[in-house]
């Protein structure tokens, strides 16, 4: 999912990106080739059967028996991930009309379009669990399901588009790469597809920042300002610290989640430090330093009270994002009705011809 | 190369650029998520064609202007796009009416361009005609669904066709010296429009008012606002690289 | 978009000549024509496909070969979709 900064913190890990995605894809094929077993035998203990499949690193597929809780957890996680992709179109979409060159405009349009595609892949994966997309959309529009809180921050300058690509998509990838190994087949496959596309997103963001950081004084200041504003919200995307994280253990046991929030956050920080140096930009953390003993960077935690406030609906853009989504849905209703009416008329005509 | 070639390439490039800018406004606002992706695809195609055409126009002009100089540093009086593309998006029916008429013009135009003597324009035409075929197909599909859908959608689609129709005439103003004379495309356009409107149970408006002036740089009031938004960042940092 | 008015379609794409169609996901559309258009836009944005099937509950609808050009060529030049298009400055890891 985009992050673990939803109402309910759950989920996964990430790392060396495209290579890891490919490894996950290979592992998926390999596991399939091992073809341990088909469905549960008649009379078999279903819990034991399920545990057996998970234990063997085989994928659970839509028709398999699964514990209700597993199904519910997945539906919520996949749906919230899908909502995040769709709401996530807005902050960057805000700059499509003003992109400063035609090349950047094309890239940004393609990127935001990809996010819509990710949303659809994920809704499709959720639907394999026996829920309809319109129900999920309804849950989003009524505020009963959340999306990643990161998208409740505003994009104030063009450099924010770069910072989102680098940091937000970067954090999303760290979260999502381990999901390519998720025990639920349709989700794992959707994530493999998504991750391959996310790599383009992160690179285009990094390239924007790199260009700005090596441009005029004004551009450089714009880039630094964006990094200053997006750094801590990006760290918060990994969710509350492990000590406060509720559903993690179960998700780990089910191999939905494979790394803890703090492990992923650390991995992200360790990746970003070197990348920031190459950019010539400063991460806004005076206490960021290498810890030789831990072989990792020490860093300042994001403000989790702020995260809780944003989750509760009090971020700078919560209302605006929801209002935007609701309006698009409402204003499109007559078009969807027309398409349905047209299809019904055609089907009727066909029937008459056949009769 | 003649000035006519430059003006011609500029006009087509501006059509595509302004169309892309308008279509891009739909991002995250489409009636259905699948349609969001489709509209972005079409916007990307138009933008791609605009970049090729403006780059070539800049070369023909020989004054050192590249695609971005042409897109970002001209004022509305220097834009050569038709009025049709700069009209606001309106509701989904208006957007589809605009796209339908635009692509029913662009398809035969690019097809003819693909066979013209200017190699660069021919190559651009060959590439863009395939994209236009897809745009026309998509727009026609929606014009039919909205026209023959519900009562409300029929009313909205007919109103959209009525509103946009006057702006199509400008597209076919004769220009015998151009690589493709737009006047020669009208029959093709009329046939496409007749077929689709008929199937959509819509009426083709009577010809009458025929606003024009876009090719001469005399636009509607809308264009200046569109450009102000499109150009604001680029112009705020003169000479910067992006 | 309710279940009856905009049913679910399963999408199958043949990525390259010589391969068989592979299931890639699903989408919603009120009719086959729209389902096919949507499948093209949603699942072949990086030109992965040369042929698409959309399958409702019982029927199979496939794109016909002569539609192929308009359907798939437009994605051919969008190199910026692929991560290798971006210049990554030397010394940047994990991007
Ligand atoms: Fe995404
Ligand atoms: Fe992304």
GROMACS .gro file of N, CA and C in nm, chain A residues 16-18 103 106-107 110 113-114 117-118 120-121 124 127 132-134 166 193 196-197 199-200 202-204 206-207 210 271 275 278 336 339-340 342-343, chain C residues 1-3 5-6 8 24-28 30-31 33-34 41-46 48 80-95:
model
  228
   16UNK      N    1   1.599  -0.277  -0.274
   16UNK     CA    2   1.672  -0.256  -0.400
   16UNK      C    3   1.586  -0.262  -0.524
   17UNK      N    4   1.467  -0.235  -0.509
   17UNK     CA    5   1.368  -0.197  -0.607
   17UNK      C    6   1.354  -0.293  -0.723
   18UNK      N    7   1.383  -0.247  -0.844
   18UNK     CA    8   1.348  -0.331  -0.959
   18UNK      C    9   1.403  -0.473  -0.946
  103UNK      N   10   0.798   1.871  -2.215
  103UNK     CA   11   0.845   1.738  -2.179
  103UNK      C   12   0.798   1.703  -2.037
  106UNK      N   13   0.430   1.620  -2.029
  106UNK     CA   14   0.399   1.485  -2.078
  106UNK      C   15   0.432   1.380  -1.972
  107UNK      N   16   0.547   1.396  -1.910
  107UNK     CA   17   0.588   1.298  -1.809
  107UNK      C   18   0.490   1.298  -1.691
  110UNK      N   19   0.159   1.138  -1.773
  110UNK     CA   20   0.172   0.992  -1.779
  110UNK      C   21   0.182   0.935  -1.639
  113UNK      N   22  -0.154   0.953  -1.464
  113UNK     CA   23  -0.237   0.852  -1.529
  113UNK      C   24  -0.204   0.713  -1.475
  114UNK      N   25  -0.076   0.688  -1.456
  114UNK     CA   26  -0.035   0.560  -1.398
  114UNK      C   27  -0.101   0.536  -1.263
  117UNK      N   28  -0.423   0.399  -1.301
  117UNK     CA   29  -0.410   0.258  -1.338
  117UNK      C   30  -0.382   0.172  -1.216
  118UNK      N   31  -0.294   0.219  -1.128
  118UNK     CA   32  -0.264   0.142  -1.007
  118UNK      C   33  -0.390   0.123  -0.924
  120UNK      N   34  -0.688   0.109  -1.029
  120UNK     CA   35  -0.774   0.009  -1.091
  120UNK      C   36  -0.720  -0.133  -1.075
  121UNK      N   37  -0.588  -0.150  -1.088
  121UNK     CA   38  -0.532  -0.285  -1.066
  121UNK      C   39  -0.570  -0.333  -0.926
  124UNK      N   40  -0.930  -0.416  -0.870
  124UNK     CA   41  -0.953  -0.547  -0.932
  124UNK      C   42  -0.906  -0.658  -0.839
  127UNK      N   43  -1.149  -0.702  -0.560
  127UNK     CA   44  -1.275  -0.764  -0.601
  127UNK      C   45  -1.267  -0.916  -0.605
  132UNK      N   46  -1.750  -0.566  -0.418
  132UNK     CA   47  -1.761  -0.489  -0.542
  132UNK      C   48  -1.688  -0.357  -0.532
  133UNK      N   49  -1.639  -0.314  -0.645
  133UNK     CA   50  -1.568  -0.187  -0.647
  133UNK      C   51  -1.658  -0.073  -0.603
  134UNK      N   52  -1.784  -0.075  -0.645
  134UNK     CA   53  -1.869   0.039  -0.606
  134UNK      C   54  -1.891   0.044  -0.455
  166UNK      N   55   1.033   1.160  -0.567
  166UNK     CA   56   1.150   1.104  -0.499
  166UNK      C   57   1.113   1.042  -0.364
  193UNK      N   58   0.330  -0.559  -1.085
  193UNK     CA   59   0.302  -0.467  -1.195
  193UNK      C   60   0.317  -0.320  -1.151
  196UNK      N   61   0.691  -0.209  -1.087
  196UNK     CA   62   0.769  -0.183  -1.208
  196UNK      C   63   0.741  -0.042  -1.259
  197UNK      N   64   0.616   0.002  -1.246
  197UNK     CA   65   0.582   0.137  -1.292
  197UNK      C   66   0.629   0.244  -1.193
  199UNK      N   67   0.893   0.262  -1.034
  199UNK     CA   68   1.033   0.294  -1.051
  199UNK      C   69   1.048   0.416  -1.143
  200UNK      N   70   0.966   0.421  -1.247
  200UNK     CA   71   0.965   0.539  -1.335
  200UNK      C   72   0.924   0.664  -1.257
  202UNK      N   73   0.962   0.733  -0.937
  202UNK     CA   74   1.064   0.782  -0.847
  202UNK      C   75   1.177   0.850  -0.924
  203UNK      N   76   1.213   0.790  -1.036
  203UNK     CA   77   1.322   0.849  -1.115
  203UNK      C   78   1.286   0.984  -1.173
  204UNK      N   79   1.160   0.998  -1.220
  204UNK     CA   80   1.126   1.127  -1.277
  204UNK      C   81   1.127   1.235  -1.168
  206UNK      N   82   1.314   1.234  -0.895
  206UNK     CA   83   1.454   1.259  -0.862
  206UNK      C   84   1.519   1.348  -0.968
  207UNK      N   85   1.486   1.321  -1.092
  207UNK     CA   86   1.543   1.400  -1.202
  207UNK      C   87   1.497   1.546  -1.194
  210UNK      N   88   1.694   1.705  -0.916
  210UNK     CA   89   1.834   1.717  -0.954
  210UNK      C   90   1.853   1.837  -1.047
  271UNK      N   91   1.843   0.470   0.251
  271UNK     CA   92   1.850   0.490   0.106
  271UNK      C   93   1.860   0.637   0.070
  275UNK      N   94   2.126   0.959  -0.161
  275UNK     CA   95   2.059   1.022  -0.275
  275UNK      C   96   2.050   1.173  -0.255
  278UNK      N   97   2.384   1.338  -0.340
  278UNK     CA   98   2.405   1.356  -0.484
  278UNK      C   99   2.323   1.474  -0.536
  336UNK      N  100  -2.237   0.780  -1.646
  336UNK     CA  101  -2.238   0.636  -1.618
  336UNK      C  102  -2.378   0.579  -1.643
  339UNK      N  103  -2.432   0.541  -2.020
  339UNK     CA  104  -2.361   0.425  -2.076
  339UNK      C  105  -2.436   0.297  -2.044
  340UNK      N  106  -2.488   0.289  -1.922
  340UNK     CA  107  -2.563   0.170  -1.882
  340UNK      C  108  -2.693   0.159  -1.962
  342UNK      N  109  -2.756   0.281  -2.256
  342UNK     CA  110  -2.722   0.248  -2.395
  342UNK      C  111  -2.695   0.097  -2.408
  343UNK      N  112  -2.616   0.045  -2.313
  343UNK     CA  113  -2.584  -0.098  -2.315
  343UNK      C  114  -2.711  -0.182  -2.303
  598UNK      N  115  -2.206   0.327  -1.078
  598UNK     CA  116  -2.159   0.200  -1.135
  598UNK      C  117  -2.202   0.086  -1.045
  599UNK      N  118  -2.309   0.023  -1.078
  599UNK     CA  119  -2.350  -0.090  -0.995
  599UNK      C  120  -2.323  -0.218  -1.071
  600UNK      N  121  -2.337  -0.329  -1.001
  600UNK     CA  122  -2.300  -0.458  -1.058
  600UNK      C  123  -2.378  -0.488  -1.186
  602UNK      N  124  -2.540  -0.264  -1.390
  602UNK     CA  125  -2.526  -0.169  -1.500
  602UNK      C  126  -2.383  -0.160  -1.552
  603UNK      N  127  -2.288  -0.195  -1.472
  603UNK     CA  128  -2.150  -0.190  -1.519
  603UNK      C  129  -2.078  -0.315  -1.471
  605UNK      N  130  -1.847  -0.662  -1.433
  605UNK     CA  131  -1.703  -0.686  -1.429
  605UNK      C  132  -1.661  -0.766  -1.552
  621UNK      N  133  -0.466  -1.049  -1.697
  621UNK     CA  134  -0.394  -0.938  -1.635
  621UNK      C  135  -0.474  -0.866  -1.528
  622UNK      N  136  -0.604  -0.890  -1.522
  622UNK     CA  137  -0.684  -0.821  -1.422
  622UNK      C  138  -0.827  -0.809  -1.469
  623UNK      N  139  -0.896  -0.711  -1.414
  623UNK     CA  140  -1.035  -0.696  -1.452
  623UNK      C  141  -1.070  -0.548  -1.454
  624UNK      N  142  -1.188  -0.519  -1.502
  624UNK     CA  143  -1.236  -0.381  -1.499
  624UNK      C  144  -1.388  -0.381  -1.512
  625UNK      N  145  -1.446  -0.263  -1.498
  625UNK     CA  146  -1.590  -0.250  -1.511
  625UNK      C  147  -1.624  -0.175  -1.638
  627UNK      N  148  -2.001  -0.102  -1.903
  627UNK     CA  149  -2.139  -0.139  -1.929
  627UNK      C  150  -2.154  -0.232  -2.048
  628UNK      N  151  -2.063  -0.227  -2.143
  628UNK     CA  152  -2.074  -0.316  -2.258
  628UNK      C  153  -1.936  -0.357  -2.309
  630UNK      N  154  -1.783  -0.322  -2.596
  630UNK     CA  155  -1.704  -0.224  -2.670
  630UNK      C  156  -1.625  -0.133  -2.575
  631UNK      N  157  -1.695  -0.086  -2.476
  631UNK     CA  158  -1.627   0.000  -2.377
  631UNK      C  159  -1.526  -0.079  -2.295
  638UNK      N  160  -0.668   0.089  -2.253
  638UNK     CA  161  -0.613   0.205  -2.183
  638UNK      C  162  -0.553   0.168  -2.048
  639UNK      N  163  -0.621   0.078  -1.978
  639UNK     CA  164  -0.576   0.048  -1.842
  639UNK      C  165  -0.458  -0.049  -1.842
  640UNK      N  166  -0.466  -0.151  -1.927
  640UNK     CA  167  -0.367  -0.259  -1.915
  640UNK      C  168  -0.258  -0.260  -2.020
  641UNK      N  169  -0.264  -0.172  -2.119
  641UNK     CA  170  -0.155  -0.174  -2.218
  641UNK      C  171  -0.095  -0.035  -2.237
  642UNK      N  172  -0.086   0.040  -2.130
  642UNK     CA  173  -0.033   0.175  -2.143
  642UNK      C  174   0.114   0.176  -2.181
  643UNK      N  175   0.181   0.066  -2.158
  643UNK     CA  176   0.320   0.059  -2.202
  643UNK      C  177   0.334  -0.039  -2.316
  645UNK      N  178   0.219  -0.321  -2.380
  645UNK     CA  179   0.247  -0.461  -2.352
  645UNK      C  180   0.168  -0.552  -2.446
  677UNK      N  181   0.920   0.780  -2.204
  677UNK     CA  182   0.931   0.828  -2.068
  677UNK      C  183   0.857   0.741  -1.969
  678UNK      N  184   0.781   0.644  -2.022
  678UNK     CA  185   0.714   0.550  -1.934
  678UNK      C  186   0.811   0.450  -1.874
  679UNK      N  187   0.923   0.432  -1.936
  679UNK     CA  188   1.012   0.326  -1.892
  679UNK      C  189   1.124   0.386  -1.808
  680UNK      N  190   1.153   0.324  -1.695
  680UNK     CA  191   1.247   0.386  -1.601
  680UNK      C  192   1.384   0.415  -1.662
  681UNK      N  193   1.426   0.338  -1.760
  681UNK     CA  194   1.560   0.357  -1.815
  681UNK      C  195   1.573   0.487  -1.893
  682UNK      N  196   1.462   0.553  -1.916
  682UNK     CA  197   1.464   0.680  -1.990
  682UNK      C  198   1.528   0.791  -1.908
  683UNK      N  199   1.530   0.776  -1.777
  683UNK     CA  200   1.577   0.882  -1.690
  683UNK      C  201   1.725   0.876  -1.665
  684UNK      N  202   1.787   0.991  -1.668
  684UNK     CA  203   1.929   0.997  -1.637
  684UNK      C  204   1.943   0.992  -1.486
  685UNK      N  205   2.010   0.891  -1.440
  685UNK     CA  206   2.037   0.886  -1.297
  685UNK      C  207   2.181   0.929  -1.278
  686UNK      N  208   2.202   1.035  -1.204
  686UNK     CA  209   2.340   1.082  -1.185
  686UNK      C  210   2.426   0.971  -1.127
  687UNK      N  211   2.554   0.972  -1.162
  687UNK     CA  212   2.645   0.870  -1.110
  687UNK      C  213   2.642   0.869  -0.958
  688UNK      N  214   2.654   0.753  -0.903
  688UNK     CA  215   2.668   0.743  -0.759
  688UNK      C  216   2.538   0.738  -0.682
  689UNK      N  217   2.426   0.733  -0.753
  689UNK     CA  218   2.299   0.724  -0.681
  689UNK      C  219   2.258   0.578  -0.671
  690UNK      N  220   2.238   0.532  -0.551
  690UNK     CA  221   2.200   0.392  -0.533
  690UNK      C  222   2.051   0.380  -0.505
  691UNK      N  223   1.998   0.262  -0.527
  691UNK     CA  224   1.861   0.226  -0.488
  691UNK      C  225   1.752   0.303  -0.559
  692UNK      N  226   1.779   0.359  -0.674
  692UNK     CA  227   1.671   0.436  -0.737
  692UNK      C  228   1.604   0.348  -0.840
   0.00000   0.00000   0.00000
